[in-house]
Coordinates of C-alpha atoms and ligand atoms in Angstrom, one line a residue:
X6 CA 0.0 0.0 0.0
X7 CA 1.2 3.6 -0.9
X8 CA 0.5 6.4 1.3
X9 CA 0.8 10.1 0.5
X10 CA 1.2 12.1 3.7
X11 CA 0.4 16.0 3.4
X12 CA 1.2 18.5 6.2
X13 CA 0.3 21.7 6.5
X14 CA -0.7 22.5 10.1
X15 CA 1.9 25.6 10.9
X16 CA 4.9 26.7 9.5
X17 CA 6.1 23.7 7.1
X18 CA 5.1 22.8 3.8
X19 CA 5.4 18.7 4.1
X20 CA 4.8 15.8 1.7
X21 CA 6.1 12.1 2.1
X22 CA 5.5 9.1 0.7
X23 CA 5.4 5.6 2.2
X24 CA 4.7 2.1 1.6
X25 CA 3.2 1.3 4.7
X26 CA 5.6 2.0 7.3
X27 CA 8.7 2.4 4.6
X28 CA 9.6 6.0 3.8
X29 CA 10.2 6.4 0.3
X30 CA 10.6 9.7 0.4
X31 CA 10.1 13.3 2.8
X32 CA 10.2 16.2 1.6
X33 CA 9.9 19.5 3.7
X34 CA 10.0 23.6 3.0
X35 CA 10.7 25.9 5.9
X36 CA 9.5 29.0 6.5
X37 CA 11.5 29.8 9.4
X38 CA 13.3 33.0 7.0
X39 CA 10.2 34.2 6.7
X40 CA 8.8 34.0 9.8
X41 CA 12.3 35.1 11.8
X42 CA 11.5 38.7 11.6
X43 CA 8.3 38.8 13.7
X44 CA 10.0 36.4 16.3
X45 CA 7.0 33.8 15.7
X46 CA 4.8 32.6 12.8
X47 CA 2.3 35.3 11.7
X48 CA -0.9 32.9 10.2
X49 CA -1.8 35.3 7.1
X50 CA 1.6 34.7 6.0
X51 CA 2.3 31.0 6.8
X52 CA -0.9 30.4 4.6
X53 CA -0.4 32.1 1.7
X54 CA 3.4 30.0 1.8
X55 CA 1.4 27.2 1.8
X56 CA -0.5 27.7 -1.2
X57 CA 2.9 28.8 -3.3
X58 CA 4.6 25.5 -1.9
X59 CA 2.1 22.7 -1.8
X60 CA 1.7 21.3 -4.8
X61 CA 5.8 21.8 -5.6
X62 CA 6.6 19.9 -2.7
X63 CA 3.7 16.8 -3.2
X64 CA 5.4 16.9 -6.9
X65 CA 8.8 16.4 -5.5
X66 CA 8.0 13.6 -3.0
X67 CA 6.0 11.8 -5.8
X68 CA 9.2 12.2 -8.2
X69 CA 11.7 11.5 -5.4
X70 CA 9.6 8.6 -4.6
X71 CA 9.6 7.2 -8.2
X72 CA 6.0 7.2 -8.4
X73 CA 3.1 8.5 -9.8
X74 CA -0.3 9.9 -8.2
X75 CA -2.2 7.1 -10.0
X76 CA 0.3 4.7 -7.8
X77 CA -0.8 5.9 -4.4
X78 CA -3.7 3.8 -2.6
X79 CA -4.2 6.5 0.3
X80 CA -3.9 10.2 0.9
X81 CA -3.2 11.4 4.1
X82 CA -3.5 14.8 5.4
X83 CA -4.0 16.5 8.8
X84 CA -6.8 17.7 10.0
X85 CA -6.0 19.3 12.7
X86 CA -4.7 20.8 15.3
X87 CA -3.0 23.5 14.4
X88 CA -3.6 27.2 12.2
X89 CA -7.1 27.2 10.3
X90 CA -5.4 28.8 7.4
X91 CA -2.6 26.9 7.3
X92 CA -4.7 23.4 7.6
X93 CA -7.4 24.6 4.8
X94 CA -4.3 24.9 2.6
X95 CA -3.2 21.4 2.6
X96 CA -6.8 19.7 3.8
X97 CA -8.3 21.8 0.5
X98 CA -5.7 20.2 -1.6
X99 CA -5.7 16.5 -0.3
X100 CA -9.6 16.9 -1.0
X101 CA -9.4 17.9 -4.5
X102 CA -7.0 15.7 -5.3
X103 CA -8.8 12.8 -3.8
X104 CA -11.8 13.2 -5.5
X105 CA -10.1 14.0 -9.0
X106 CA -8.1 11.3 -8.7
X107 CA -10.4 9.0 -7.1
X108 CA -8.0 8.3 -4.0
X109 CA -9.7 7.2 -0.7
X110 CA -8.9 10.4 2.0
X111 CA -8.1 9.8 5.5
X112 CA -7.6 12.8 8.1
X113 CA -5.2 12.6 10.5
X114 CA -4.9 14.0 14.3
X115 CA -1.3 16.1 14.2
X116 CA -0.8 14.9 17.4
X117 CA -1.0 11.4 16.4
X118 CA 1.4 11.7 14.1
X119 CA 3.8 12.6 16.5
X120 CA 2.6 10.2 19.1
X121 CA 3.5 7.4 16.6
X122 CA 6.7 9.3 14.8
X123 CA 8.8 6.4 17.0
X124 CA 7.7 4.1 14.3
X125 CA 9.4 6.1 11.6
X126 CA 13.1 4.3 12.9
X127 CA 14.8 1.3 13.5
X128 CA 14.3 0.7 17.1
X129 CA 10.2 0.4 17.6
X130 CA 8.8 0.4 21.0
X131 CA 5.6 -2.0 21.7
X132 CA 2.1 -0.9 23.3
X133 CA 1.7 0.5 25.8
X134 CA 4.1 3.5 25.8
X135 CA 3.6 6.9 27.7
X136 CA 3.8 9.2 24.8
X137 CA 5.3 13.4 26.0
X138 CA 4.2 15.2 23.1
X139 CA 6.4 18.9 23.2
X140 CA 5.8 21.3 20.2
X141 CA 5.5 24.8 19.8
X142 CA 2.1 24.3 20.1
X143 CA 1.3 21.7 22.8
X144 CA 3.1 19.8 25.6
X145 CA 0.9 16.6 26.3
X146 CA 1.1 13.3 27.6
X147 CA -0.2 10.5 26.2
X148 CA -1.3 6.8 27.4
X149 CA -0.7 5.1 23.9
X150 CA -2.6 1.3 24.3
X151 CA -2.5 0.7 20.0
X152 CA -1.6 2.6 16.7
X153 CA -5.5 4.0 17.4
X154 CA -6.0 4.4 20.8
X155 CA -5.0 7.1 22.5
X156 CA -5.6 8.8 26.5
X157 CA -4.7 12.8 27.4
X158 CA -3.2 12.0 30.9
X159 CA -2.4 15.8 31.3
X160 CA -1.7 18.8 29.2
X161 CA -0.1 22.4 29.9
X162 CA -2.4 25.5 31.1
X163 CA -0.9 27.7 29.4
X164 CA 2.1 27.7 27.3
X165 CA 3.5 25.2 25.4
X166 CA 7.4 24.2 26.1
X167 CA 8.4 25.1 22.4
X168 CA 6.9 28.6 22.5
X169 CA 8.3 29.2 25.6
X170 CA 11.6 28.2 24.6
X171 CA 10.8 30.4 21.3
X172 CA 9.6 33.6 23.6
X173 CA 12.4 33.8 25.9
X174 CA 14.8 33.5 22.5
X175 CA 12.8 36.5 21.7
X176 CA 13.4 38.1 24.8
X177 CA 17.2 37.3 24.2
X178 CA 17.5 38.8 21.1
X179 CA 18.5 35.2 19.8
X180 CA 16.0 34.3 16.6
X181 CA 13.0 32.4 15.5
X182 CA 12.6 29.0 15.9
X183 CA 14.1 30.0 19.4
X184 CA 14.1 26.1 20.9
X185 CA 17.6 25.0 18.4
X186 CA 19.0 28.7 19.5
X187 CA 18.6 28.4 23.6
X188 CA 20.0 24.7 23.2
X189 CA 22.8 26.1 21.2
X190 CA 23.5 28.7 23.6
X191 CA 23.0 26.9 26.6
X192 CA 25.6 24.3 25.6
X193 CA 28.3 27.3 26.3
X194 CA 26.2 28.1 29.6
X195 CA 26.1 26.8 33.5
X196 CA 22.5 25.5 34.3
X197 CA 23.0 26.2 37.8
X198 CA 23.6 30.2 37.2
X199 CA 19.9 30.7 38.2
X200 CA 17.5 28.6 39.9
X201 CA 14.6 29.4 37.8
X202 CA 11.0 28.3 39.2
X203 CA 9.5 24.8 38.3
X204 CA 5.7 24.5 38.1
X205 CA 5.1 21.3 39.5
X206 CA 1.4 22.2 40.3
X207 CA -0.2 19.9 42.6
X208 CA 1.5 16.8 43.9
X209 CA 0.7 14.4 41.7
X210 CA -0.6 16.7 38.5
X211 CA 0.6 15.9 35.1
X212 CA -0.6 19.1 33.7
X213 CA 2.1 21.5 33.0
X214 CA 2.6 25.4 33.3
X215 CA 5.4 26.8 31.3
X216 CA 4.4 30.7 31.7
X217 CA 5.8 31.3 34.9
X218 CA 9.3 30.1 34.4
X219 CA 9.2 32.7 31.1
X220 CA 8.2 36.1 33.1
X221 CA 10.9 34.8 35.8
X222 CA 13.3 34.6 32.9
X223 CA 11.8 37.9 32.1
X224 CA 12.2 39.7 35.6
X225 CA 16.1 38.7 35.4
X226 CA 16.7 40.3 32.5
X227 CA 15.4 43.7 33.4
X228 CA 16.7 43.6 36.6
X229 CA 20.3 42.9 34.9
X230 CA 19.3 45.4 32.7
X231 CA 18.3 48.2 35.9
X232 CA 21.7 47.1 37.2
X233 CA 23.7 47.5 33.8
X234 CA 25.2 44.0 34.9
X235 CA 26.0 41.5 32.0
X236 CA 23.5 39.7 30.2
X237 CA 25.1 36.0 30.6
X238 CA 23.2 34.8 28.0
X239 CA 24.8 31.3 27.4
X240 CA 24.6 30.8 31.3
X241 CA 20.7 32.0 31.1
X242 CA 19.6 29.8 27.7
X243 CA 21.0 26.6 30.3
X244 CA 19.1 27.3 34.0
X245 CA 16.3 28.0 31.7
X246 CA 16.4 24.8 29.4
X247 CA 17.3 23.2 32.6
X248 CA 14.0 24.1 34.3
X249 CA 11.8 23.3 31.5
X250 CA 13.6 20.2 31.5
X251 CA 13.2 19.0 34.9
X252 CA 9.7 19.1 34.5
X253 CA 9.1 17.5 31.5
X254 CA 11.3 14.3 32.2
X255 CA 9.9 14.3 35.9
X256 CA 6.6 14.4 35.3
X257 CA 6.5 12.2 32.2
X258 CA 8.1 9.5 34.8
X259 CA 5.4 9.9 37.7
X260 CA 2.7 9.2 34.5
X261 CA 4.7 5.7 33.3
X262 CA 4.5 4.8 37.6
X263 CA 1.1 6.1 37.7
X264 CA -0.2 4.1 35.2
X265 CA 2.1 0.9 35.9
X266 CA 3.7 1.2 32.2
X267 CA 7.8 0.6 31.4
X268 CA 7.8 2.6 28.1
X269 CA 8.7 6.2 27.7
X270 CA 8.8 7.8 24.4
X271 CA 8.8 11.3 23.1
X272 CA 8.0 13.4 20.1
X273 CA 7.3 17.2 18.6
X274 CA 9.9 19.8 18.2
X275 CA 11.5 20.1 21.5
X276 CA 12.0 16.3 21.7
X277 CA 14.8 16.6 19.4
X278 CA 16.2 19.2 22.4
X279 CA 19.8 17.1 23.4
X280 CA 19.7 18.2 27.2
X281 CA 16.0 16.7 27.3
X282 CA 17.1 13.4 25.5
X283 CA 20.4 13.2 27.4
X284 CA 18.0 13.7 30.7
X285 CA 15.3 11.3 29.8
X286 CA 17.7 8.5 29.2
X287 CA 19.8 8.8 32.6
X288 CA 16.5 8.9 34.4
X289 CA 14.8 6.3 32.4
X290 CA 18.0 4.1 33.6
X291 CA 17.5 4.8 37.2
X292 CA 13.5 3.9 36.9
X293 CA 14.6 0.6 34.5
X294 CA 11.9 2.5 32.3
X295 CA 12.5 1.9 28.6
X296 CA 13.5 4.8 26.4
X297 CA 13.1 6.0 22.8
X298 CA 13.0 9.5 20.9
X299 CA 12.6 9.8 17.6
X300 CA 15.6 10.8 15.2
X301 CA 15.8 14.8 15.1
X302 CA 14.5 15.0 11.4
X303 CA 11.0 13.1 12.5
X304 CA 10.6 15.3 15.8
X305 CA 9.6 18.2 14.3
X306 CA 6.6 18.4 12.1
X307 CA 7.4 15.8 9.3
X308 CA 4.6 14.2 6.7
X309 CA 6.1 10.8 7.0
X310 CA 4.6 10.9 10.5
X311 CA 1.0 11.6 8.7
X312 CA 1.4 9.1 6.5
X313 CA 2.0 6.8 8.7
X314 CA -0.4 7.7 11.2
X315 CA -3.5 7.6 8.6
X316 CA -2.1 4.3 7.4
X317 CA -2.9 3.3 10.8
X318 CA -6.0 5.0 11.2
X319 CA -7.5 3.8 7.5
X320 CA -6.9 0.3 8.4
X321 CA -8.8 1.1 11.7
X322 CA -12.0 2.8 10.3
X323 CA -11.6 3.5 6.2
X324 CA -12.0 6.5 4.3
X325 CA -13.2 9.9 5.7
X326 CA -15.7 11.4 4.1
X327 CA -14.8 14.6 2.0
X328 CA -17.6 16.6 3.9
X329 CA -14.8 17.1 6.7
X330 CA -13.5 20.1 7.8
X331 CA -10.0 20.9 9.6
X332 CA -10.2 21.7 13.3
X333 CA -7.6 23.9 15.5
X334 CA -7.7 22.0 19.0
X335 CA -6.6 18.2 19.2
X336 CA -9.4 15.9 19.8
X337 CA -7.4 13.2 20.8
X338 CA -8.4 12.0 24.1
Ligands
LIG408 O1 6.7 20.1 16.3 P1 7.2 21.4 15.7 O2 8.2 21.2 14.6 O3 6.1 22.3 15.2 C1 5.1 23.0 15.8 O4 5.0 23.1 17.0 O5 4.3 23.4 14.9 O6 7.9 22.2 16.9 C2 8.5 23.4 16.8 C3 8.9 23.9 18.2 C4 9.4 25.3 18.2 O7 8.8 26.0 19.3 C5 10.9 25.2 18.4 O8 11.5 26.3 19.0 C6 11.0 23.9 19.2 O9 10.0 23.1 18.6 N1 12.3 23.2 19.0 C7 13.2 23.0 20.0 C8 14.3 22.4 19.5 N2 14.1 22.2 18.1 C9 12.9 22.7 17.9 N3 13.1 23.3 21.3 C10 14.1 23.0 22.1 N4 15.3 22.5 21.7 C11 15.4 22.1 20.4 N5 16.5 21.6 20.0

């Protein structure tokens, strides 16, 4: 079976193709030079990307992939969540071309893609797995019982890891995405400079809350600033990372022991943060929990992950119908 993944959900133009869980090809334009200027993504502009790039890059994959559109048996595309603009560019497509070229559609959960990215490599863990699931726009956790079958065992309040790794880059002066810049700069930096708060919430909460960590990253720098003392920037980007850190590997444990399960995999953007994997593993260790994280490249928003994922979900329940629309909140779980 030949899948065609399409993602459009944010910032990336994505197409990959797959026969079943085989990546033929995976193909992926950034529009992090665009976007850099504003310190974030600015929708009106991601979409209108989208609609210049999409059907380039599904032509490329196809090519790269040595196939034709009459090959494919499946198109998948997400659904959601994610930018309304940016998802009708890529959810409008996959329609059209679906029912021109008389493809079955499936829609796929963005979050299940990355809940399920693990499968993309070599090393493939076996259900159940607790799933953390850190982007720019969501830092979840996951119960994952089947390729299908997915529980929300806690979720942040208010910001998601990623954006606050990408507004405290801002705050820096370092650019957009900010996440690869603070791990760049905090390899240079002491993570015990400043003890920067963690938000465990209550005792045994697996809901997270990343906004206080980024005004207490904000108070130092103006009081530096009131003080015309440095700005230790290296030695900031690493007690930062280092909090947001702490939290997510601690609290991603206490679900595995909650839920009696020896499997702890990650996904999204900031999973492909070193400190984070480099944590997770010596931790893992200590709690003989299993550990796997994706490679780097199928971390961040990817359309082999889609493809993959509505492979999946296609076996499970078939076709969806073309009536469908894209959503902007997950509705897994
Ligand atoms: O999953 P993803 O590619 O896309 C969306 O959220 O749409 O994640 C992007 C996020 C950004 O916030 C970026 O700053 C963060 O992931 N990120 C990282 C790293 N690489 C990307 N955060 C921390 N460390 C990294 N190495």
């Amino acid at each position: 079976m030949l899948i065609l993944g399409i993602e459009s959900s944010c910032d990336d133009t994505a197409a990959a193709v797959l026969k079943e869980n085989v990546i033929l090809s995976n193909v992926l334009t950034s529009q992090d030079s665009i976007h850099t200027k504003f310190g974030g993504v600015v929708p009106e502009l991601a979409s209108r990307k989208h609609l210049q790039a999409i059907h380039p890059v599904v032509e490329t994959a196809l090519e790269k992939a040595g196939v034709q559109l009459s090959d494919i048996n499946l198109i998948a595309a997400t659904r959601g969540p994610g930018l309304i603009g940016s998802l009708l560019v890529g959810y409008s497509y996959s329609k059209a071309l679906s029912y021109v070229s008389n493809i079955p559609l499936i829609g796929v959960d963005h979050m299940a893609g990355h809940i399920l990215s693990i499968f993309l490599g070599r090393t493939k863990p076996s259900f159940p797995y607790i799933a953390l699931i850190v982007s720019g726009g969501t830092s979840s956790i996951y119960l994952a019982t089947s390729y299908n079958d997915f529980q929300l065992l806690g979720r942040t309040r208010d910001d998601a890891a990623g954006e606050a790794f990408d507004k405290v880059a801002k705050l820096l002066g370092l650019s957009y995405p900010g996440g690869p810049q603070v791990a760049g700069n905090a390899e240079n930096g002491d993570p015990r400079y400043v003890k920067f708060p963690r938000a465990w919430l209550s005792e045994d909460s697996l809901d997270f809350s990343f906004s206080g960590v980024k005004t207490a990253v904000l108070n130092h720098v103006n009081q530096q600033r009131l003080k015309n003392s440095e700005l230790r920037i290296n030695d900031i980007c690493a007690s930062f990372q280092e909090a947001i850190v702490d939290v997510l590997v601690e609290k991603t444990i206490t679900a595995a022991k909650q839920n009696n399960i020896g499997t702890v995999v990650i996904g999204g953007g900031v999973s492909a943060n070193a400190r984070l994997r480099e944590v997770f593993k010596k931790r893992c260790d200590a709690e003989e929990l299993s550990f796997y994280a994706p490679k780097p490249i199928y971390s961040t928003d990817n359309a082999a992950m889609i493809a993959l994922a509505g492979f999946h979900a296609f076996n499970h329940s078939g076709p969806i119908s073309l009536d469908e629309d894209v959503y902007s909140r997950s509705q897994l779980g």
